[in-house]
CSV table of C-alpha atoms in Angstrom, one decimal:
chain,number,residue,atom,x,y,z
A,1,MET,CA,14.3,68.7,39.0
A,2,ASN,CA,17.5,68.5,36.8
A,3,PHE,CA,18.7,65.7,34.6
A,4,LEU,CA,20.9,64.2,37.4
A,5,GLU,CA,18.2,64.2,40.0
A,6,GLU,CA,15.9,62.5,37.6
A,7,ARG,CA,18.5,59.9,36.9
A,8,ILE,CA,19.1,59.3,40.6
A,9,LEU,CA,15.3,58.8,41.1
A,10,LYS,CA,15.2,56.4,38.2
A,11,ASP,CA,18.3,54.3,38.8
A,12,GLY,CA,19.6,55.1,42.3
A,13,ILE,CA,18.9,52.6,45.1
A,14,VAL,CA,18.7,53.6,48.8
A,15,LYS,CA,20.4,51.1,51.1
A,16,GLU,CA,20.5,50.9,54.9
A,17,GLY,CA,23.1,53.1,56.5
A,18,ASN,CA,22.5,56.2,54.3
A,19,VAL,CA,24.1,54.5,51.3
A,20,LEU,CA,23.0,55.7,47.9
A,21,LYS,CA,23.9,53.2,45.2
A,22,VAL,CA,24.4,54.8,41.8
A,23,ASP,CA,26.8,52.2,40.5
A,24,SER,CA,24.7,51.5,37.4
A,25,PHE,CA,25.5,54.9,35.9
A,26,LEU,CA,28.0,56.9,38.0
A,27,ASN,CA,30.7,54.9,39.9
A,28,HIS,CA,31.0,51.4,38.6
A,29,GLN,CA,29.2,51.3,35.3
A,30,MET,CA,29.6,54.8,33.9
A,31,ASP,CA,27.1,56.5,31.6
A,32,VAL,CA,29.4,58.6,29.5
A,33,ARG,CA,26.5,60.5,27.9
A,34,LEU,CA,25.3,61.5,31.3
A,35,PHE,CA,28.9,62.6,32.1
A,36,ASP,CA,28.8,64.8,29.0
A,37,GLN,CA,25.7,66.5,30.4
A,38,ILE,CA,27.4,67.0,33.7
A,39,GLY,CA,30.4,68.6,31.9
A,40,GLU,CA,28.1,71.0,30.0
A,41,GLU,CA,26.4,72.0,33.2
A,42,PHE,CA,29.7,72.6,35.1
A,43,LYS,CA,30.9,74.6,32.2
A,44,ARG,CA,27.8,76.8,32.5
A,45,ARG,CA,28.1,77.1,36.3
A,46,PHE,CA,31.8,77.9,36.3
A,47,ALA,CA,31.7,80.1,33.1
A,48,ASP,CA,33.2,83.1,35.0
A,49,GLU,CA,36.2,81.2,36.3
A,50,LYS,CA,39.5,81.0,34.4
A,51,ILE,CA,40.1,77.3,34.9
A,52,ASN,CA,43.3,75.8,33.5
A,53,LYS,CA,43.4,72.4,35.3
A,54,ILE,CA,41.0,69.9,36.7
A,55,LEU,CA,41.9,67.9,39.9
A,56,THR,CA,40.2,64.8,41.0
A,57,ILE,CA,40.9,61.7,43.1
A,58,GLU,CA,41.0,58.1,42.1
A,59,ALA,CA,39.1,56.1,41.2
A,60,SER,CA,35.5,57.1,40.6
A,61,GLY,CA,36.2,60.8,40.1
A,62,ILE,CA,38.4,60.1,37.1
A,63,GLY,CA,35.8,59.3,34.5
A,64,ILE,CA,33.6,62.3,35.3
A,65,ALA,CA,36.7,64.6,35.5
A,66,CYS,CA,37.9,63.5,32.0
A,67,ILE,CA,34.6,64.1,30.3
A,68,VAL,CA,34.1,67.4,32.1
A,69,ALA,CA,37.7,68.4,31.0
A,70,ARG,CA,36.6,68.2,27.4
A,71,HIS,CA,34.2,71.1,28.1
A,72,PHE,CA,37.0,73.2,29.6
A,73,ASP,CA,39.7,72.0,27.2
A,74,VAL,CA,42.1,71.5,30.1
A,75,PRO,CA,44.2,68.6,31.4
A,76,VAL,CA,43.1,66.5,34.4
A,77,ILE,CA,45.3,65.4,37.3
A,78,PHE,CA,44.1,62.6,39.6
A,79,ALA,CA,45.4,62.4,43.2
A,80,LYS,CA,46.6,58.9,43.9
A,81,LYS,CA,45.7,57.0,47.0
A,82,SER,CA,48.9,55.2,47.9
A,83,LYS,CA,52.5,55.7,47.1
A,84,SER,CA,53.4,54.0,43.9
A,85,ILE,CA,57.0,53.1,43.1
A,86,ASN,CA,56.6,55.1,39.9
A,87,ILE,CA,56.0,58.4,41.7
A,88,GLU,CA,59.1,60.2,42.8
A,89,GLY,CA,59.6,61.7,46.2
A,90,ASP,CA,58.6,65.2,45.1
A,91,VAL,CA,54.9,65.1,45.8
A,92,TYR,CA,52.2,67.0,47.7
A,93,VAL,CA,50.6,64.8,50.3
A,94,ALA,CA,47.3,65.0,52.2
A,95,GLU,CA,45.6,62.6,54.6
A,96,VAL,CA,42.2,61.4,53.5
A,97,GLU,CA,39.7,59.3,55.5
A,98,SER,CA,37.3,57.3,53.4
A,99,PHE,CA,33.7,56.9,54.6
A,100,THR,CA,33.1,54.1,52.2
A,101,HIS,CA,36.1,52.0,52.8
A,102,LYS,CA,36.6,52.8,56.6
A,103,CYS,CA,40.2,53.5,56.2
A,104,LYS,CA,42.7,56.4,56.0
A,105,ASN,CA,44.8,57.0,52.9
A,106,GLN,CA,47.5,59.4,52.0
A,107,VAL,CA,46.7,61.0,48.7
A,108,ILE,CA,49.5,62.4,46.6
A,109,VAL,CA,50.0,64.6,43.6
A,110,SER,CA,53.3,65.0,41.9
A,111,LYS,CA,54.7,68.6,42.4
A,112,LYS,CA,55.5,69.1,38.8
A,113,PHE,CA,51.8,69.1,37.8
A,114,LEU,CA,50.5,71.9,40.1
A,115,ASN,CA,52.1,75.3,40.4
A,116,PRO,CA,51.2,78.8,41.8
A,117,GLU,CA,49.7,80.0,38.5
A,118,ASP,CA,47.1,77.2,38.3
A,119,LYS,CA,43.4,77.9,38.6
A,120,VAL,CA,42.0,74.6,39.6
A,121,LEU,CA,38.5,73.1,39.3
A,122,ILE,CA,38.1,70.2,41.7
A,123,ILE,CA,35.8,67.5,40.5
A,124,ASP,CA,34.4,64.4,42.3
A,125,ASP,CA,31.5,62.1,42.1
A,126,PHE,CA,30.4,62.3,45.8
A,127,LEU,CA,30.6,64.7,48.7
A,128,ALA,CA,29.6,63.4,52.1
A,129,ASN,CA,31.7,64.2,55.1
A,130,GLY,CA,34.1,66.0,52.8
A,131,CYS,CA,37.4,64.3,53.8
A,132,ALA,CA,38.5,63.6,50.2
A,133,LEU,CA,37.6,67.1,49.2
A,134,GLN,CA,39.5,68.7,52.1
A,135,GLY,CA,42.6,66.6,51.1
A,136,LEU,CA,42.3,67.9,47.5
A,137,ILE,CA,41.9,71.5,48.6
A,138,SER,CA,44.9,71.1,50.9
A,139,ILE,CA,47.0,69.8,48.0
A,140,VAL,CA,46.0,72.8,45.8
A,141,LYS,CA,47.0,75.2,48.6
A,142,SER,CA,50.3,73.4,49.2
A,143,ALA,CA,51.1,74.2,45.5
A,144,GLY,CA,50.2,77.8,46.0
A,145,ALA,CA,47.6,77.4,43.4
A,146,GLU,CA,43.9,78.6,43.5
A,147,VAL,CA,40.8,76.6,44.0
A,148,SER,CA,38.6,78.3,41.3
A,149,GLY,CA,35.7,76.0,41.8
A,150,ILE,CA,34.5,72.7,43.1
A,151,GLY,CA,32.1,70.6,41.1
A,152,ILE,CA,30.4,67.6,42.7
A,153,ALA,CA,27.9,65.3,41.1
A,154,ILE,CA,26.0,64.1,44.3
A,155,GLU,CA,26.2,65.8,47.7
A,156,LYS,CA,24.8,64.1,50.8
A,157,GLY,CA,23.3,67.3,52.2
A,158,PHE,CA,22.6,65.6,55.6
A,159,GLN,CA,26.4,65.2,56.2
A,160,PRO,CA,28.5,68.2,57.0
A,161,GLY,CA,31.0,68.2,54.1
A,162,GLY,CA,29.3,70.6,51.8
A,163,GLN,CA,28.3,73.1,54.5
A,164,VAL,CA,31.8,73.4,55.8
A,165,ILE,CA,33.2,74.0,52.3
A,166,ARG,CA,30.6,76.7,51.6
A,167,ASN,CA,31.2,78.3,55.0
A,168,LEU,CA,34.9,78.6,54.0
A,169,GLY,CA,33.8,80.6,51.0
A,170,PHE,CA,34.6,78.2,48.2
A,171,HIS,CA,32.5,78.2,45.0
A,172,LEU,CA,31.0,74.7,45.4
A,173,GLU,CA,28.4,73.5,42.9
A,174,SER,CA,26.7,70.1,43.6
A,175,LEU,CA,24.4,69.0,40.8
A,176,ALA,CA,22.2,67.0,43.2
A,177,ILE,CA,22.0,67.5,46.9
A,178,VAL,CA,20.2,64.7,48.7
A,179,ASP,CA,18.7,66.1,51.9
A,180,SER,CA,17.2,62.8,53.1
A,181,MET,CA,16.8,59.2,52.1
A,182,ASP,CA,14.7,56.4,53.5
A,183,TYR,CA,15.8,52.9,52.7
A,184,THR,CA,12.5,51.4,53.9
A,185,THR,CA,10.5,53.3,51.2
A,186,GLY,CA,13.3,54.1,48.8
A,187,GLU,CA,12.3,57.8,49.0
A,188,ILE,CA,15.0,60.4,48.1
A,189,LYS,CA,14.4,64.1,48.9
A,190,PHE,CA,16.6,66.6,47.0
A,191,ARG,CA,17.3,70.2,48.1
A,192,GLU,CA,15.5,72.6,45.8
A,193,ASN,CA,17.5,74.7,43.3
A,194,ALA,CA,20.7,72.7,43.9
B,1,MET,CA,55.5,57.0,13.8
B,2,ASN,CA,52.0,57.7,15.1
B,3,PHE,CA,50.8,60.5,17.4
B,4,LEU,CA,51.2,58.4,20.6
B,5,GLU,CA,54.7,57.3,19.8
B,6,GLU,CA,55.6,60.9,19.0
B,7,ARG,CA,54.2,62.0,22.3
B,8,ILE,CA,56.1,59.3,24.2
B,9,LEU,CA,59.4,60.4,22.6
B,10,LYS,CA,58.6,64.0,23.5
B,11,ASP,CA,57.4,63.6,27.1
B,12,GLY,CA,58.1,60.1,28.3
B,13,ILE,CA,61.0,59.4,30.6
B,14,VAL,CA,62.9,56.2,30.8
B,15,LYS,CA,63.9,55.1,34.3
B,16,GLU,CA,66.0,52.3,35.6
B,17,GLY,CA,64.2,48.9,35.9
B,18,ASN,CA,62.4,49.3,32.5
B,19,VAL,CA,60.0,51.9,33.9
B,20,LEU,CA,58.5,54.3,31.3
B,21,LYS,CA,57.2,57.4,33.0
B,22,VAL,CA,54.3,58.9,31.1
B,23,ASP,CA,52.7,60.6,34.0
B,24,SER,CA,52.7,64.0,32.4
B,25,PHE,CA,50.1,63.0,29.9
B,26,LEU,CA,48.7,59.5,30.4
B,27,ASN,CA,48.4,58.2,34.0
B,28,HIS,CA,48.7,61.0,36.5
B,29,GLN,CA,48.2,64.2,34.6
B,30,MET,CA,45.9,63.3,31.7
B,31,ASP,CA,45.9,65.0,28.3
B,32,VAL,CA,42.2,64.6,27.4
B,33,ARG,CA,42.9,65.9,23.8
B,34,LEU,CA,45.3,63.0,23.4
B,35,PHE,CA,42.8,60.6,24.8
B,36,ASP,CA,40.3,61.8,22.1
B,37,GLN,CA,42.9,60.9,19.4
B,38,ILE,CA,43.3,57.5,21.1
B,39,GLY,CA,39.5,57.1,21.0
B,40,GLU,CA,39.3,58.0,17.3
B,41,GLU,CA,42.1,55.5,16.5
B,42,PHE,CA,40.5,52.6,18.4
B,43,LYS,CA,37.2,53.4,16.7
B,44,ARG,CA,39.0,53.0,13.4
B,45,ARG,CA,40.8,49.8,14.4
B,46,PHE,CA,37.7,48.1,15.9
B,47,ALA,CA,35.3,49.4,13.2
B,48,ASP,CA,34.2,45.9,12.3
B,49,GLU,CA,33.4,44.8,15.9
B,50,LYS,CA,29.9,45.3,17.3
B,51,ILE,CA,31.0,46.7,20.7
B,52,ASN,CA,28.3,47.6,23.2
B,53,LYS,CA,30.4,47.9,26.4
B,54,ILE,CA,33.9,49.0,27.5
B,55,LEU,CA,35.6,47.4,30.4
B,56,THR,CA,38.7,48.8,32.1
B,57,ILE,CA,40.4,48.6,35.5
B,58,GLU,CA,40.9,51.3,38.1
B,59,ALA,CA,42.6,53.7,38.3
B,60,SER,CA,44.6,54.9,35.3
B,61,GLY,CA,42.5,53.0,32.7
B,62,ILE,CA,39.3,54.9,33.6
B,63,GLY,CA,40.1,58.2,32.0
B,64,ILE,CA,41.1,56.7,28.6
B,65,ALA,CA,38.2,54.3,28.7
B,66,CYS,CA,35.6,57.1,29.2
B,67,ILE,CA,37.0,59.3,26.4
B,68,VAL,CA,37.2,56.2,24.1
B,69,ALA,CA,33.6,55.3,25.0
B,70,ARG,CA,32.4,58.6,23.5
B,71,HIS,CA,33.6,57.4,20.1
B,72,PHE,CA,31.7,54.1,20.5
B,73,ASP,CA,28.7,55.6,22.3
B,74,VAL,CA,28.7,52.8,24.9
B,75,PRO,CA,28.9,52.7,28.7
B,76,VAL,CA,32.1,52.0,30.6
B,77,ILE,CA,32.5,49.5,33.5
B,78,PHE,CA,35.6,49.7,35.6
B,79,ALA,CA,36.8,46.7,37.6
B,80,LYS,CA,37.5,47.6,41.2
B,81,LYS,CA,40.6,46.5,42.9
B,82,SER,CA,39.3,45.8,46.4
B,83,LYS,CA,36.0,44.9,47.9
B,84,SER,CA,34.0,48.0,48.7
B,85,ILE,CA,31.2,47.8,51.3
B,86,ASN,CA,29.0,49.4,48.6
B,87,ILE,CA,29.4,46.4,46.3
B,88,GLU,CA,27.1,43.5,47.0
B,89,GLY,CA,28.2,39.9,47.0
B,90,ASP,CA,27.1,39.2,43.5
B,91,VAL,CA,30.3,39.9,41.7
B,92,TYR,CA,32.7,38.4,39.2
B,93,VAL,CA,36.2,38.1,40.7
B,94,ALA,CA,39.7,37.7,39.3
B,95,GLU,CA,43.1,37.7,40.9
B,96,VAL,CA,45.5,40.3,39.5
B,97,GLU,CA,49.2,40.8,40.3
B,98,SER,CA,50.5,44.3,39.8
B,99,PHE,CA,54.0,44.8,38.5
B,100,THR,CA,54.0,48.5,39.6
B,101,HIS,CA,52.8,48.0,43.1
B,102,LYS,CA,54.3,44.6,43.8
B,103,CYS,CA,51.1,43.2,45.3
B,104,LYS,CA,48.2,40.9,44.5
B,105,ASN,CA,44.7,42.3,44.2
B,106,GLN,CA,41.3,40.8,43.6
B,107,VAL,CA,39.4,42.7,41.0
B,108,ILE,CA,35.7,42.6,40.9
B,109,VAL,CA,32.8,43.5,38.6
B,110,SER,CA,29.2,43.5,39.7
B,111,LYS,CA,27.4,40.7,37.9
B,112,LYS,CA,24.5,43.0,36.9
B,113,PHE,CA,26.7,44.9,34.5
B,114,LEU,CA,28.0,42.1,32.3
B,115,ASN,CA,25.8,39.4,30.7
B,116,PRO,CA,26.2,36.8,27.9
B,117,GLU,CA,24.9,39.2,25.2
B,118,ASP,CA,27.7,41.7,25.8
B,119,LYS,CA,30.4,42.4,23.2
B,120,VAL,CA,33.2,43.9,25.3
B,121,LEU,CA,36.1,46.1,24.3
B,122,ILE,CA,38.8,46.0,27.0
B,123,ILE,CA,40.8,49.2,27.4
B,124,ASP,CA,43.8,49.9,29.5
B,125,ASP,CA,46.7,52.3,29.5
B,126,PHE,CA,49.6,49.8,29.8
B,127,LEU,CA,50.2,46.2,28.9
B,128,ALA,CA,53.4,44.6,30.3
B,129,ASN,CA,53.2,41.1,31.8
B,130,GLY,CA,49.5,41.1,31.2
B,131,CYS,CA,48.2,40.2,34.6
B,132,ALA,CA,45.6,42.9,34.8
B,133,LEU,CA,44.4,42.1,31.3
B,134,GLN,CA,44.2,38.4,32.0
B,135,GLY,CA,42.0,39.2,35.0
B,136,LEU,CA,39.7,41.4,32.8
B,137,ILE,CA,39.4,38.7,30.2
B,138,SER,CA,38.6,36.1,32.9
B,139,ILE,CA,35.8,38.4,34.2
B,140,VAL,CA,34.3,38.8,30.7
B,141,LYS,CA,34.4,35.0,30.3
B,142,SER,CA,32.8,34.4,33.7
B,143,ALA,CA,29.9,36.5,32.5
B,144,GLY,CA,29.6,34.4,29.3
B,145,ALA,CA,30.2,37.6,27.3
B,146,GLU,CA,32.6,38.1,24.4
B,147,VAL,CA,35.9,39.9,24.3
B,148,SER,CA,35.4,41.7,21.0
B,149,GLY,CA,38.7,43.6,21.2
B,150,ILE,CA,41.5,44.8,23.5
B,151,GLY,CA,42.8,48.3,23.1
B,152,ILE,CA,46.0,49.3,24.9
B,153,ALA,CA,47.8,52.6,24.8
B,154,ILE,CA,51.3,51.5,25.5
B,155,GLU,CA,52.6,47.9,25.4
B,156,LYS,CA,56.0,46.9,26.7
B,157,GLY,CA,56.9,44.5,23.8
B,158,PHE,CA,59.8,43.1,25.7
B,159,GLN,CA,57.5,41.6,28.3
B,160,PRO,CA,55.4,38.6,27.5
B,161,GLY,CA,51.9,39.9,28.1
B,162,GLY,CA,51.0,41.0,24.6
B,163,GLN,CA,52.4,37.9,22.8
B,164,VAL,CA,50.4,35.6,25.1
B,165,ILE,CA,47.2,37.4,24.4
B,166,ARG,CA,47.8,37.4,20.6
B,167,ASN,CA,48.7,33.7,20.7
B,168,LEU,CA,45.3,33.1,22.3
B,169,GLY,CA,43.7,34.7,19.2
B,170,PHE,CA,42.4,37.9,20.8
B,171,HIS,CA,42.1,41.0,18.7
B,172,LEU,CA,44.7,43.1,20.5
B,173,GLU,CA,45.6,46.6,19.3
B,174,SER,CA,48.4,48.5,21.1
B,175,LEU,CA,48.9,52.0,19.8
B,176,ALA,CA,52.6,52.0,20.8
B,177,ILE,CA,54.7,48.9,21.4
B,178,VAL,CA,58.0,49.6,23.1
B,179,ASP,CA,60.5,47.0,22.0
B,180,SER,CA,63.4,48.4,24.1
B,181,MET,CA,64.3,51.2,26.3
B,182,ASP,CA,67.7,52.4,27.6
B,183,TYR,CA,67.6,54.6,30.8
B,184,THR,CA,71.3,55.5,30.4
B,185,THR,CA,70.6,57.2,27.0
B,186,GLY,CA,66.9,57.7,27.3
B,187,GLU,CA,66.4,55.9,24.0
B,188,ILE,CA,63.1,54.3,23.2
B,189,LYS,CA,62.6,51.9,20.3
B,190,PHE,CA,59.1,51.2,19.0
B,191,ARG,CA,58.0,48.2,17.0
B,192,GLU,CA,57.1,49.2,13.5
B,193,ASN,CA,53.5,49.4,12.3
B,194,ALA,CA,52.2,48.9,15.8
């Protein structure tokens, strides 16, 4: 069992509807020391990739992405969920459906920050049905850039997102893959060797 | 002139309507090395405060807050802008009006992450009219906790937010205070000794 799985067992809470609450350390309150360990581990797992940029999506991906970026010494771009008046028209757009918020969003990245030479590591806190991730991949492709890796903190292995992405041949690393959860007992089962 | 002012002059773009675009290094693409310098500087300026928690607001405050948090070795909490189904009812709420997005939002922080013993450093990327900041202060007060400091990357000194907060006696440190901008010439004037 790795450091993140141990932390999930210690502080994660299983709720009805396959909700895993990790808001005490991952996506509301954020344990920056833990993020540093996550960064170190991704650096090890993606050691062979020539990554020059990290892409994530607001909001909860940003903290992890920034700390991970220190280990790669590269800038972070975060995809924005709605059109801000401060973003100009020249943007890459993808449609993203959120499981958590039950809504569709357009996510955008300004064209000037992604170009065909970029080797992009996509970082996010959660992977479930994979809609956010598909949107980010789509944006990287629109730029003609390369998805050199995808680093996820927690994958819900009982939802299809991760399998689809692996089937497509992407180098996806999830630090903890939850294969099942039971809110009546609080039990969480992880996939081995995640 | 400090490192942030120099960077604003180098890469910031002045737009009509008193908009300062710093999206190439601060709030869309994020220069994590720069954030590290910001963290070091805040650590110096708030050296006398016993800070045990950092509070920020999604989305663009999160990256800076996480890197700053490494210098204080404390966790970060980010206030969320809309009610997520993953947040339970037990939250502190404040109303925030956004200058950029021309809308009102409720921001919330789960009660379990702020308590009366906390000495909170509030971090954000921008301070203009101060609505977001007022909401964060209000949340800290609701928890009975103490605002030990407020660290802002860029303050628009020609808008009232910063003055109000200083008048109220808060220890506010803005690393760059823009006193005026001219979009026709691109000129940016900083307050001295910010």
